[in-house]
Short mmCIF file of C-alpha atoms and ligand atoms in Angstrom, two decimals:
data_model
loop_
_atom_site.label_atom_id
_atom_site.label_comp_id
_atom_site.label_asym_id
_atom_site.label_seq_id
_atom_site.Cartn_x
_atom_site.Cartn_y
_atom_site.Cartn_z
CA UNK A 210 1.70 225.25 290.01
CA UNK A 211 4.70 225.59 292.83
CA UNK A 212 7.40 225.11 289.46
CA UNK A 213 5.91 227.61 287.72
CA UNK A 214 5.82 230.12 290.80
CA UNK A 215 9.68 229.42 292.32
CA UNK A 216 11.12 229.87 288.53
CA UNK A 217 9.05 233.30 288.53
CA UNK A 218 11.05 234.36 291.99
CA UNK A 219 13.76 233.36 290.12
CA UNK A 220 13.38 235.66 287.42
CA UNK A 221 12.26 237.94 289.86
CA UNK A 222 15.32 237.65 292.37
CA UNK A 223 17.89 237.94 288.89
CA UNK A 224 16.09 240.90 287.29
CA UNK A 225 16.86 242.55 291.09
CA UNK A 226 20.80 240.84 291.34
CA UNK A 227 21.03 242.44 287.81
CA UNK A 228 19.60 245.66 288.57
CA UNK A 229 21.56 246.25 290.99
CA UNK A 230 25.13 245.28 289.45
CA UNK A 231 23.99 247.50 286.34
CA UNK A 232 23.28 250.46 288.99
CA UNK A 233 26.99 250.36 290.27
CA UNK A 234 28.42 250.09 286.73
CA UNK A 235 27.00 252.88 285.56
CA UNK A 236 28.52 255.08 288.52
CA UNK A 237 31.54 253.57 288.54
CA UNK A 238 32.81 253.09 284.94
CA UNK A 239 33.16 257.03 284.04
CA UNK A 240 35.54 257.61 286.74
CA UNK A 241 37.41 254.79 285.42
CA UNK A 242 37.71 256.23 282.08
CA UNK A 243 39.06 259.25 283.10
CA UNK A 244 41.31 257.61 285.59
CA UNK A 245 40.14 258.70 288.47
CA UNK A 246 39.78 256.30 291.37
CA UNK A 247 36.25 257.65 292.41
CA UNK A 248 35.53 258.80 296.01
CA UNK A 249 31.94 257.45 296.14
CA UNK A 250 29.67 257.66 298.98
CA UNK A 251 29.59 254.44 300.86
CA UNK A 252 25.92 253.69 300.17
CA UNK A 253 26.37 253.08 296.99
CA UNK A 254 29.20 250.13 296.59
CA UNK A 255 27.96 248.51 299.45
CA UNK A 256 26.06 245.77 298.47
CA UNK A 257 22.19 246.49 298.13
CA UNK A 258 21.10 242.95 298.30
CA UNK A 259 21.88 240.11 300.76
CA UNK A 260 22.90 237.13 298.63
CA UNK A 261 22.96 235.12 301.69
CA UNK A 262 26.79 234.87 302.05
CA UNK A 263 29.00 236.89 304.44
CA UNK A 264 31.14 240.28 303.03
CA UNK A 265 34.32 239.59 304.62
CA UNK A 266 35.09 243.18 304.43
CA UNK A 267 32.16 244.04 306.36
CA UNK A 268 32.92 241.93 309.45
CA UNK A 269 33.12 243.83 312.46
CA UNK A 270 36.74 243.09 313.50
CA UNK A 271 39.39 240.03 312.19
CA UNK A 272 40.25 237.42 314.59
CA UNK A 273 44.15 237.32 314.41
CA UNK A 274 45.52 234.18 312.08
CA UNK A 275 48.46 232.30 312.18
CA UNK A 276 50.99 233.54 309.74
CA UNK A 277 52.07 230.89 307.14
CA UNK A 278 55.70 231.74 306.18
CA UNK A 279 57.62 230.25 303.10
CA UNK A 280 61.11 229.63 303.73
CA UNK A 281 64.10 228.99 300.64
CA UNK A 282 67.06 227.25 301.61
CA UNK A 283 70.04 228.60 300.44
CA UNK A 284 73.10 227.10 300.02
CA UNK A 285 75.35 226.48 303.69
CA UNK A 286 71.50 226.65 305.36
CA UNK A 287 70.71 224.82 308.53
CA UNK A 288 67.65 224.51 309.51
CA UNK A 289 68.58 225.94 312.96
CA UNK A 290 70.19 229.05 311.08
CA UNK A 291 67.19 229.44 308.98
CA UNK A 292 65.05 229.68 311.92
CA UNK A 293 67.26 231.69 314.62
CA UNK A 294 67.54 233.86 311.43
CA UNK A 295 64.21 234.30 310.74
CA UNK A 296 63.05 235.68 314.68
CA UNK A 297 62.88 232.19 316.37
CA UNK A 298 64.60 232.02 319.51
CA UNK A 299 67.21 229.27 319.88
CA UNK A 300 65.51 227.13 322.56
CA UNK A 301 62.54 226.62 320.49
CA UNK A 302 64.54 226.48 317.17
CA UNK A 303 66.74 223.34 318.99
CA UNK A 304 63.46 221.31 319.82
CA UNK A 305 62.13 221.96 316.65
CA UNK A 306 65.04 220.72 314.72
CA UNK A 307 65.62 217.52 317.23
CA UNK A 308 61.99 216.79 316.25
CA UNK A 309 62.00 217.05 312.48
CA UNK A 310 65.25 215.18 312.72
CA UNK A 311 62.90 212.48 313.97
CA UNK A 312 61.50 211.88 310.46
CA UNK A 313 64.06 213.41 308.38
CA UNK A 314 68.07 213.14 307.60
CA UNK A 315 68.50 217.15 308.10
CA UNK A 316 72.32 216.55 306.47
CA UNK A 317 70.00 216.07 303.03
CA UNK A 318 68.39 219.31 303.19
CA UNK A 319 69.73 221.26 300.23
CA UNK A 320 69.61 224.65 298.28
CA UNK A 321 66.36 225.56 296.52
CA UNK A 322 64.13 223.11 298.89
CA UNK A 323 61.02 225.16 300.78
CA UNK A 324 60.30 225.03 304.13
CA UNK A 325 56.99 226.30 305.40
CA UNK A 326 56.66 227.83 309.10
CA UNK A 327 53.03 228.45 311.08
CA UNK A 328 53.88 231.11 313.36
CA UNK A 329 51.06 231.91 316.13
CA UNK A 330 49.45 235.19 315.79
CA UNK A 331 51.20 238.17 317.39
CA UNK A 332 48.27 240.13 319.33
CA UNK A 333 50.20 243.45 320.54
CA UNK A 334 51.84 244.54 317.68
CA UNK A 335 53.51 247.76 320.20
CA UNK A 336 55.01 244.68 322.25
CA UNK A 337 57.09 242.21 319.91
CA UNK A 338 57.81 238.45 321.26
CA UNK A 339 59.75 235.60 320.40
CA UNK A 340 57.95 233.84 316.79
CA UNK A 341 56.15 231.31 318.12
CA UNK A 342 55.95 228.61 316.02
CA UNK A 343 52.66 226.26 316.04
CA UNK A 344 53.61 224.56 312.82
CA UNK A 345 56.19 223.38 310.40
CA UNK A 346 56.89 221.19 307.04
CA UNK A 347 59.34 220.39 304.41
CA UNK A 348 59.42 217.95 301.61
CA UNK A 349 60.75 215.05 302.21
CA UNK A 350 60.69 213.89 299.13
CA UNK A 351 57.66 214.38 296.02
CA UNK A 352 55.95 211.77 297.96
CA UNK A 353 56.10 212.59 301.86
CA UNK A 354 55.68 215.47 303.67
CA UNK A 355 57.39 215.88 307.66
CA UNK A 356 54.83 217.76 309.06
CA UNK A 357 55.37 218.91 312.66
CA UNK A 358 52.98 220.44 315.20
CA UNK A 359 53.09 222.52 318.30
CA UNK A 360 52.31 220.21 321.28
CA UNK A 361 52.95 221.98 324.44
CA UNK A 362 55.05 224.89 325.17
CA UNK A 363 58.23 224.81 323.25
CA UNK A 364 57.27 221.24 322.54
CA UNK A 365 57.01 219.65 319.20
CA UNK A 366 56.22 216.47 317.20
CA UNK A 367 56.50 215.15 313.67
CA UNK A 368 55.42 212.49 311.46
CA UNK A 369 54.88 211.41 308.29
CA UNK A 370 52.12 212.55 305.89
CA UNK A 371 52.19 210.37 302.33
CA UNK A 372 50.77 212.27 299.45
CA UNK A 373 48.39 210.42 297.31
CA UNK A 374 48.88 211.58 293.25
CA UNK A 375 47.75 210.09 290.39
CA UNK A 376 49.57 208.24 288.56
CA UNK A 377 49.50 207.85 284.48
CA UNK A 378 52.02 206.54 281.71
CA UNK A 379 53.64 209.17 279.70
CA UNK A 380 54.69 207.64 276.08
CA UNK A 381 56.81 210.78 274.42
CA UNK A 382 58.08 209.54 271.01
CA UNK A 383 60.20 212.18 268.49
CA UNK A 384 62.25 212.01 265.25
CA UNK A 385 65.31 213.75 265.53
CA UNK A 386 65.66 217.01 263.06
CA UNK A 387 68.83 219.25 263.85
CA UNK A 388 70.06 217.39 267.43
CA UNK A 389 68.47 214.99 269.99
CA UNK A 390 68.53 217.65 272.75
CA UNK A 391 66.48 220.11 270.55
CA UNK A 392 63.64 217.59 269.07
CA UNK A 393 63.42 215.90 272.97
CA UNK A 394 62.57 219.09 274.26
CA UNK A 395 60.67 220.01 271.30
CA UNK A 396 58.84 216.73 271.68
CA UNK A 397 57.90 217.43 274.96
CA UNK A 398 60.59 214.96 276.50
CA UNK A 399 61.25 216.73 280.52
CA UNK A 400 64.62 217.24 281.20
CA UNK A 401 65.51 214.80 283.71
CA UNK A 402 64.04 211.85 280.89
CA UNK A 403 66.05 213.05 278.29
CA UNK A 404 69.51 213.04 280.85
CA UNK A 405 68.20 209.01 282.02
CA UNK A 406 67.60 208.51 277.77
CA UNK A 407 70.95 209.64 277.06
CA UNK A 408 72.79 207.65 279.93
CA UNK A 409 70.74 204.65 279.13
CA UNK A 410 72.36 204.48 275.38
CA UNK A 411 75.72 206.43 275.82
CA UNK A 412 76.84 202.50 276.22
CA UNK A 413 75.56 201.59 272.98
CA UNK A 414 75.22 204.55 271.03
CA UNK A 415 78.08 207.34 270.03
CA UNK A 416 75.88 210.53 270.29
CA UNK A 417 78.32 212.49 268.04
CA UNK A 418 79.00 209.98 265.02
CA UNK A 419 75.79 207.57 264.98
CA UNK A 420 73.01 209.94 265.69
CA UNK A 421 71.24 211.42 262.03
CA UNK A 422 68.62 213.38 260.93
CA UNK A 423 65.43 210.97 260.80
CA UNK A 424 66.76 208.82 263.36
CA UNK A 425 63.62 208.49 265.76
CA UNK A 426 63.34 207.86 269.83
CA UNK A 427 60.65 206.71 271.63
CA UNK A 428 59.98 207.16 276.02
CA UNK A 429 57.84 205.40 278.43
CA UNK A 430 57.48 206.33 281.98
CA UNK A 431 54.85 207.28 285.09
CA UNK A 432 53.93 211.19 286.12
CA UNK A 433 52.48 211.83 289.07
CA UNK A 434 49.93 214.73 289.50
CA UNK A 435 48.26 216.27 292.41
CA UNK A 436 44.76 217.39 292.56
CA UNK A 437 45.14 220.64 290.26
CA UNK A 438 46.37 218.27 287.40
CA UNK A 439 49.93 219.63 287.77
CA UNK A 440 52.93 217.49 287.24
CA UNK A 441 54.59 216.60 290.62
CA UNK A 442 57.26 214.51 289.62
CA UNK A 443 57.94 211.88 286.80
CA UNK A 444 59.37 208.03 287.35
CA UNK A 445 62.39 207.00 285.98
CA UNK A 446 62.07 205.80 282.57
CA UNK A 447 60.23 202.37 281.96
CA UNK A 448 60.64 201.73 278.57
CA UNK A 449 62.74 203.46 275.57
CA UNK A 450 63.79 202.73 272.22
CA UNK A 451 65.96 204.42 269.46
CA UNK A 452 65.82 203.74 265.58
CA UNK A 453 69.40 204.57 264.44
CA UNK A 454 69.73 205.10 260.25
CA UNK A 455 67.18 201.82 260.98
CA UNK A 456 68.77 199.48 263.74
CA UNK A 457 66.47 199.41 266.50
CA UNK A 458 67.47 199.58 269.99
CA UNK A 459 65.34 199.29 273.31
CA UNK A 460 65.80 198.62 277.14
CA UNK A 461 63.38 198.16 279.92
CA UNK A 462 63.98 198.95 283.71
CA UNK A 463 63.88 196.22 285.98
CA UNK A 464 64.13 197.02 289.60
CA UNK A 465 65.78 194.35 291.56
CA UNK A 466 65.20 192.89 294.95
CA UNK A 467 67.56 194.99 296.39
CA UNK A 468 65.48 197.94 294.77
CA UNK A 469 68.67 198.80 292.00
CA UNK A 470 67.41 199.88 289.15
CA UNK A 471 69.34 198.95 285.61
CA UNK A 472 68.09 198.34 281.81
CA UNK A 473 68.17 195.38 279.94
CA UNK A 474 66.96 194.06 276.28
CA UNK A 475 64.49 191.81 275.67
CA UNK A 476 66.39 189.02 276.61
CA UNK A 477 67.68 190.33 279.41
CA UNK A 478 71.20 191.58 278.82
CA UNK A 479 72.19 194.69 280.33
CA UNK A 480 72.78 197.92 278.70
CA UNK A 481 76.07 198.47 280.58
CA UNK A 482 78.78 197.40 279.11
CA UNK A 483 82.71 197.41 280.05
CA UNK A 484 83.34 200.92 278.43
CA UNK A 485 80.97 203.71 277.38
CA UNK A 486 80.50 204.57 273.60
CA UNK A 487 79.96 208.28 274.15
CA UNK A 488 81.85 209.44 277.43
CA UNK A 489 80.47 212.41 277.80
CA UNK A 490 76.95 214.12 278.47
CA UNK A 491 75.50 213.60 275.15
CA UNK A 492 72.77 216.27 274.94
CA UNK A 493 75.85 218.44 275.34
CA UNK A 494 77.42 218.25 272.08
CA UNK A 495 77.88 221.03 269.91
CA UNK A 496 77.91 219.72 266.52
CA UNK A 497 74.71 219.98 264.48
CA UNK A 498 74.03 218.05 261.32
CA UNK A 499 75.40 220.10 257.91
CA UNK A 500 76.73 222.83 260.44
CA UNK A 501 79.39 221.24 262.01
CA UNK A 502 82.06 224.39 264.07
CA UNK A 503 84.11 221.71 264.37
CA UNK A 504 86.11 219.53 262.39
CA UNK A 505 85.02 215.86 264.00
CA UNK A 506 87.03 213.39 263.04
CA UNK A 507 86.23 209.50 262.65
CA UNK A 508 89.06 207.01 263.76
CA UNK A 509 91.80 207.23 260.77
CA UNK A 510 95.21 205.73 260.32
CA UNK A 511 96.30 209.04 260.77
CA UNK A 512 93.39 209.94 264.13
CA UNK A 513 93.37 207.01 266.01
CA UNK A 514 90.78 207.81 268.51
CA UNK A 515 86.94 209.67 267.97
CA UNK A 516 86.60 213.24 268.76
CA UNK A 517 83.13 214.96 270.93
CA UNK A 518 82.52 218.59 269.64
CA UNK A 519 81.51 220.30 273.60
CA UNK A 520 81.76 223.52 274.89
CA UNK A 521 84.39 224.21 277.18
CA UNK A 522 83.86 222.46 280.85
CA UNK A 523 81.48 220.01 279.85
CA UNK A 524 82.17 217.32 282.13
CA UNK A 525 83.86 214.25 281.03
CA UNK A 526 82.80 210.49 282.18
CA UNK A 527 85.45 207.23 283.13
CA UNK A 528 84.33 205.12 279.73
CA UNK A 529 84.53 202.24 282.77
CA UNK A 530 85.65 201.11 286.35
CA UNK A 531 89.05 201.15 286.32
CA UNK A 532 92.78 202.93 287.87
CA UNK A 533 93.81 205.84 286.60
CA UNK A 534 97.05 204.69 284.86
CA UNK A 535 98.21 208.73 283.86
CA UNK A 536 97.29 211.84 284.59
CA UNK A 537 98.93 214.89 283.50
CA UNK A 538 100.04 217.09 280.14
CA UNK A 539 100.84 214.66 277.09
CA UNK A 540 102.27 217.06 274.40
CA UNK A 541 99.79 217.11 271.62
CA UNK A 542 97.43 215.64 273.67
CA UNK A 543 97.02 218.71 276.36
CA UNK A 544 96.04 217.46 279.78
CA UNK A 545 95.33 214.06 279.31
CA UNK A 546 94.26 210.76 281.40
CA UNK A 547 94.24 207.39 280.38
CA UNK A 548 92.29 204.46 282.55
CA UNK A 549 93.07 200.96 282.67
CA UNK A 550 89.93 198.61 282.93
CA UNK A 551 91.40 195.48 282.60
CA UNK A 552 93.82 193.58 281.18
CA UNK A 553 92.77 194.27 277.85
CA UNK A 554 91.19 197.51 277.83
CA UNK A 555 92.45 201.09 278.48
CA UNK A 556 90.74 204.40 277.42
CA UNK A 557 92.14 207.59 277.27
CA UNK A 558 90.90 211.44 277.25
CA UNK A 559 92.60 214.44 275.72
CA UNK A 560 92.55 218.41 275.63
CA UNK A 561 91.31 218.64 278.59
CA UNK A 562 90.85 221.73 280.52
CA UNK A 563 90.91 220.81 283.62
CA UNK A 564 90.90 217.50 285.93
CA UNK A 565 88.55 216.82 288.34
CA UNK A 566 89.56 217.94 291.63
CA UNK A 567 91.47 214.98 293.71
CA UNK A 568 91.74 212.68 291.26
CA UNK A 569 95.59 211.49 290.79
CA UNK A 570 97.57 208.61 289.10
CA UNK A 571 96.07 205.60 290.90
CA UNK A 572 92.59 206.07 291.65
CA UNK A 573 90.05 203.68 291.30
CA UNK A 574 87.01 205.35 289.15
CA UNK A 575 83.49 204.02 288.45
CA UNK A 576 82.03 203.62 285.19
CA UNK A 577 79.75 207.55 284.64
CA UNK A 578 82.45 209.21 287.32
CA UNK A 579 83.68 212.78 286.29
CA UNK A 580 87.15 212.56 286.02
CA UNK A 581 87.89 216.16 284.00
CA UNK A 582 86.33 218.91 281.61
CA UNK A 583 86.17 219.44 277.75
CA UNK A 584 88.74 222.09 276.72
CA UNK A 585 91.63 222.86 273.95
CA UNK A 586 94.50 222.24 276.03
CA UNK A 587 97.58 220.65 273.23
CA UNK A 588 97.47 220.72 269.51
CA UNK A 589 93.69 221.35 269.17
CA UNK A 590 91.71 224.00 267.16
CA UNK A 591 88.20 224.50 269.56
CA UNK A 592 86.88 222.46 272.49
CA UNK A 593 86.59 218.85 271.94
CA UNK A 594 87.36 216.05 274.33
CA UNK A 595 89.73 213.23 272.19
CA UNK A 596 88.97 209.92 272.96
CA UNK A 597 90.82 206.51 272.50
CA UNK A 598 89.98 202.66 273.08
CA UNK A 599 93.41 201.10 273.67
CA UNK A 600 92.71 197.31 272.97
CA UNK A 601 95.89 194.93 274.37
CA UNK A 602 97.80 198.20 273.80
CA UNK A 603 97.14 199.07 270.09
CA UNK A 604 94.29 202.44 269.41
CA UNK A 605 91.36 200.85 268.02
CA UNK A 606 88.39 202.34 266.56
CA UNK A 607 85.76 202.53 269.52
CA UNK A 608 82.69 202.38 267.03
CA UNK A 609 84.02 198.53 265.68
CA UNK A 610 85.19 197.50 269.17
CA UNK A 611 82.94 194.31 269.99
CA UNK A 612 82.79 194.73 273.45
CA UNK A 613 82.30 192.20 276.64
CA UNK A 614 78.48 191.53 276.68
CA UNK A 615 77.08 192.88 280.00
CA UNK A 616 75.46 191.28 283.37
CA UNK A 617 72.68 189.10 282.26
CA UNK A 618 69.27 188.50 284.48
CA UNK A 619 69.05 185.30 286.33
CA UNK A 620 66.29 182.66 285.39
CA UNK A 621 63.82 183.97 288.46
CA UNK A 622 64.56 187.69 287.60
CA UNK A 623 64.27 186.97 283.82
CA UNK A 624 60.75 185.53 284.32
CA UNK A 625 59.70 188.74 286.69
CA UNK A 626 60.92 190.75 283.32
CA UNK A 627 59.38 189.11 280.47
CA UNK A 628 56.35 189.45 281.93
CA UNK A 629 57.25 193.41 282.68
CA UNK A 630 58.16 193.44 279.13
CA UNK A 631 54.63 192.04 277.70
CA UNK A 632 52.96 194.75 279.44
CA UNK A 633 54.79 197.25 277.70
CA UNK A 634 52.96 197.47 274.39
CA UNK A 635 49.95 197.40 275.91
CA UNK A 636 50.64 200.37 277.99
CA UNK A 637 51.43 202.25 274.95
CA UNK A 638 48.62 201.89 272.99
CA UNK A 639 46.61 202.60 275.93
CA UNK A 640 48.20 205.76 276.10
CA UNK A 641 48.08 207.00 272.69
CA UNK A 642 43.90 205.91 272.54
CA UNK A 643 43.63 208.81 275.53
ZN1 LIG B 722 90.94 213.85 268.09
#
């Protein structure tokens, strides 16, 4: 029967494959031992049987190859300075850049992005020449790649090329142990979600007072992969929710026409409110439930404001839009700046160490802006950044202020929402089934 006879050469053609691997084992693996790289005679390693594919190292001479070259750009890089710098000659380094430039804002390039350059081989390696470059690309963004290509001498042209990932919900969900930063990470929460997660509910939520052991959080939001299964970049958050000491609080993104993004409940109120509850980067602060290096104080008749245990130069957010009303060293107080929102609101910030560079008496500032850094500037025993709510001029606590509901969606964008918002669930189990 032909089966029976081409599994026989087979078995035939593996006893021979194996032979022969066995045969150079058993010379080589002695040397080895004794750690001696063995001088054997050529016969021997070379292979014994043609498995039908080519030995590379057995060609009879290497056609020259382009040479790919990976680039870092470092910070005060142009691209023409990274090229002239790397052996390109200016003439071809000025086309190249006028061409990429064709595609791509070069004024965004920044510090830490890679560049990748196909230089044409170099044949006479006794005669050096100008780099020649046949090829080059950057990232544009995750997304799109400006890939540019050789197309005559010292002539180039770029386009586009879109990268196609997949895409797949990510549904992270964590109860909070000895601090949010350390069970988010733990939890598998990526950096960048945890920073949207904590500006999503700084408006609602004061990271150092309201935030307990138990309290849970919950994160939905889109990765995209390439090919090798690796993470490429993930989406802004979709969906998120926080059970604080058991009040539940959740947001969903809705992108608007104008493709701004901002978070709103489920019946579509926005999360931003006039001031900020927690003016400062939450995941940065220091205190730790039981352990506390710092005394935090709660508004009191005798503290009228809330203190935020940070290390020294954590930056410090406007609570709101507003004018900077004063600016400058307040006794106790340190370096201090108070903002005025609006007629009835002002907030104020104390102990600073520093302010942010520029900003003086009289400046407008947006809502998230750094306007100085955490320090123990005044009466103060360790960095902490002081904070008031000033309510028709009287300190009031900023935990019981009821503030100003926020923006609300309009009837057609409310609509768009819900039906964003139905999905949601769905999405989750989806993800949790695998
Ligand atoms: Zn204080």
């Amino acid at each position: 029967m032909p089966r029976q006879r081409s599994a026989t050469l087979i078995f035939i053609a593996w006893l021979f494959i194996l032979g022969g691997t066995f045969s150079i084992f058993e010379v080589v693996l002695p040397s080895h031992e004794h750690n001696v790289i063995p001088e054997l005679p050529e016969p021997i390693l070379a292979p014994k049987v043609d498995y039908g594919h080519s030995d590379s190292s057995s060609a009879p001479s290497k056609a020259p190859e382009p040479k790919i070259v990976q680039l870092m750009v470092k910070q005060g890089d142009t691209l023409m300075k990274l090229l002239v710098s790397n052996g390109v000659d200016k003439q071809q380094a000025a086309n190249l850049v006028s061409s990429v430039r064709k595609q791509y804002d070069l004024r965004f390039l920044k510090a830490g992005q890679k560049l990748k350059i196909t230089l044409a081989p170099d044949y006479d390696e006794s005669a050096p020449r100008t780099k020649k470059i046949v090829a080059f690309s950057l990232m544009k963004n995750f997304a799109q790649e400006v890939y540019t290509i050789r197309t005559a001498e010292d002539q180039f042209t770029s386009e586009i090329i879109k990268k196609s990932y997949q895409l797949s919900d990510v549904h992270v969900t964590g109860r909070i142990t000895t601090s949010l930063y350390k069970s988010a990470v733990d939890s598998g929460l990526p950096l960048k979600t945890l920073m949207e997660l904590i500006r999503i509910f700084s408006f609602d939520v004061d990271f150092q007072r309201e935030i307990q052991q138990g309290d849970t959080f919950s994160v939905l939001f889109k990765s995209h992969k390439d090919d090798h299964g690796k993470v490429v970049h993930h989406d802004s958050i979709d969906w998120t929710k926080m059970t604080l000491g058991g009040k539940v609080i959740e947001y969903a993104r809705f992108t608007s026409k104008n493709g701004f993004n901002d978070y709103y409940d489920r019946h579509g109120k926005s999360v931003k409110k006039t001031l900020m509850r927690t003016p400062i980067d939450g995941a940065k602060l220091t205190s730790r439930f039981g352990k506390r290096r710092h005394p935090i104080l709660g508004f009191t008749k005798m503290h009228r404001g809330v203190d935020f245990a940070a290390s020294k130069g954590t930056p410090i957010m406007a609570a709101g839009d507003g004018v900077i009303e004063s600016l400058g060293r307040n006794g106790p107080y340190g370096k201090y700046i108070r903002i005025r929102h609006n007629s009835t609101y002002k907030t104020a910030y104390a102990h600073l160490s520093k302010y942010k560079k520029g900003l003086r008496k009289g400046r407008r500032v947006r809502q998230g802006a750094i306007i100085g850094y955490v320090g123990s500037t005044g009466r103060s025993t360790g960095p902490h950044l002081h904070y008031e709510v000033i309510k028709n001029g009287r300190k009031t606590n900023p935990l019981s202020v009821r503030l100003p509901a926020g923006n609300r969606l309009n009837q057609k964008d409310l609509k768009k929402f819900m039906k964003i918002w139905s999905t949601i669930d769905e999405r989750i189990l989806k993800v949790s089934e695998g």
